[in-house]
mmCIF file of C-alpha atoms in Angstrom:
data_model
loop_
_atom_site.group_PDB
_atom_site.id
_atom_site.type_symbol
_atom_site.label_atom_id
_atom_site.label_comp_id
_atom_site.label_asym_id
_atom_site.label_seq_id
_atom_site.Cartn_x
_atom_site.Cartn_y
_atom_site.Cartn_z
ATOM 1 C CA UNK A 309 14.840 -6.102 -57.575
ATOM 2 C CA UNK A 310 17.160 -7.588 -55.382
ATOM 3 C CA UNK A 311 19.922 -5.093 -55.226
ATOM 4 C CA UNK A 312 17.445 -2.438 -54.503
ATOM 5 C CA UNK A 313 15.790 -4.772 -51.293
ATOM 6 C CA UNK A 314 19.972 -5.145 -50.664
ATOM 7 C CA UNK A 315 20.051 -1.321 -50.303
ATOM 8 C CA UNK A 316 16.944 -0.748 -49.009
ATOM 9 C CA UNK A 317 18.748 -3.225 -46.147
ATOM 10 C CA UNK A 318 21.669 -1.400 -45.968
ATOM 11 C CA UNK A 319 20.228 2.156 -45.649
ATOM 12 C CA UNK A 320 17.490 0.479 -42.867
ATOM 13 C CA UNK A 321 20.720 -0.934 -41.324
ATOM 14 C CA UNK A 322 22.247 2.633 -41.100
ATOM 15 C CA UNK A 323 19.117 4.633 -40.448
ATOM 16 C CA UNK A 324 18.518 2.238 -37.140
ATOM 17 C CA UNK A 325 22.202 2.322 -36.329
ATOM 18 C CA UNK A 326 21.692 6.130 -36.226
ATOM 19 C CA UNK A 327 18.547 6.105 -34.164
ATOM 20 C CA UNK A 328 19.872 3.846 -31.754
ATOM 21 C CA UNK A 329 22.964 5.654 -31.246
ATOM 22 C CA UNK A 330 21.053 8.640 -30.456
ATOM 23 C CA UNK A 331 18.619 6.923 -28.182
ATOM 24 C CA UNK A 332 21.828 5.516 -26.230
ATOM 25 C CA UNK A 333 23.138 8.980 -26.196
ATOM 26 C CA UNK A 334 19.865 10.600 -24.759
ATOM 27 C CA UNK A 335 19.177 7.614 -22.178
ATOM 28 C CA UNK A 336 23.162 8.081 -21.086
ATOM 29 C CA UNK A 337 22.815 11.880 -20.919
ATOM 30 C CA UNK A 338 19.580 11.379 -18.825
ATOM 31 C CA UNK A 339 21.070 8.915 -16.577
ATOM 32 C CA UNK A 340 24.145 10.742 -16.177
ATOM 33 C CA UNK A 341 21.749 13.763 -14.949
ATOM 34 C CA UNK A 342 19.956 11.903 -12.723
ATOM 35 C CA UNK A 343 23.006 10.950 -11.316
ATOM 36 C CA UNK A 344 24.367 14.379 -10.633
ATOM 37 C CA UNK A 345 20.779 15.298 -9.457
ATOM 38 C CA UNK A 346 21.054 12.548 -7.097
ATOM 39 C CA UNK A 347 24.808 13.000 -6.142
ATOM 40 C CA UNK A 348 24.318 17.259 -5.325
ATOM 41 C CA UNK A 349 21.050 16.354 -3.177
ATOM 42 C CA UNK A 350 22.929 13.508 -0.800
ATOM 43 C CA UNK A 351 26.103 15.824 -0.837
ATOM 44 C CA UNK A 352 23.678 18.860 -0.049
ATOM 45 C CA UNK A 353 21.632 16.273 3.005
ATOM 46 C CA UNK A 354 24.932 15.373 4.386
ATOM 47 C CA UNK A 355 26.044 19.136 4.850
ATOM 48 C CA UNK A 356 22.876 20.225 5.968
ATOM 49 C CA UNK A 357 22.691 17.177 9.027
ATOM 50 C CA UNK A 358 26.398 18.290 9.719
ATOM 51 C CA UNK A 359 25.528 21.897 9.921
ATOM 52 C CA UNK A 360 22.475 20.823 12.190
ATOM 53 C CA UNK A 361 24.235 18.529 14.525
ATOM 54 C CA UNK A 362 27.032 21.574 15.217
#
């Protein structure tokens, strides 16, 4: 009984290790796009007041 609750740990352990490393992976890739989103719009503003003030 206690070495299956000891693997029932260990494959728990690894099944959240998993999960989490793919929620960190989907929150960074979503960040990271946000990012660009935000980057290419304040880029895009910038050239479009330069082009205006010309």
């Amino acid at each position: 009984r206690i070495i299956l609750l000891f693997l029932l740990m260990i494959l728990t352990k690894i099944n959240l290790g998993r999960a989490t490393r793919i929620c960190i992976l989907k929150s960074y890739q979503r960040g990271l796009l946000l990012f660009l989103k935000f980057h290419f719009l304040s880029n895009f503003h910038l050239a479009y007041k330069v082009k205006r003030t010309r």
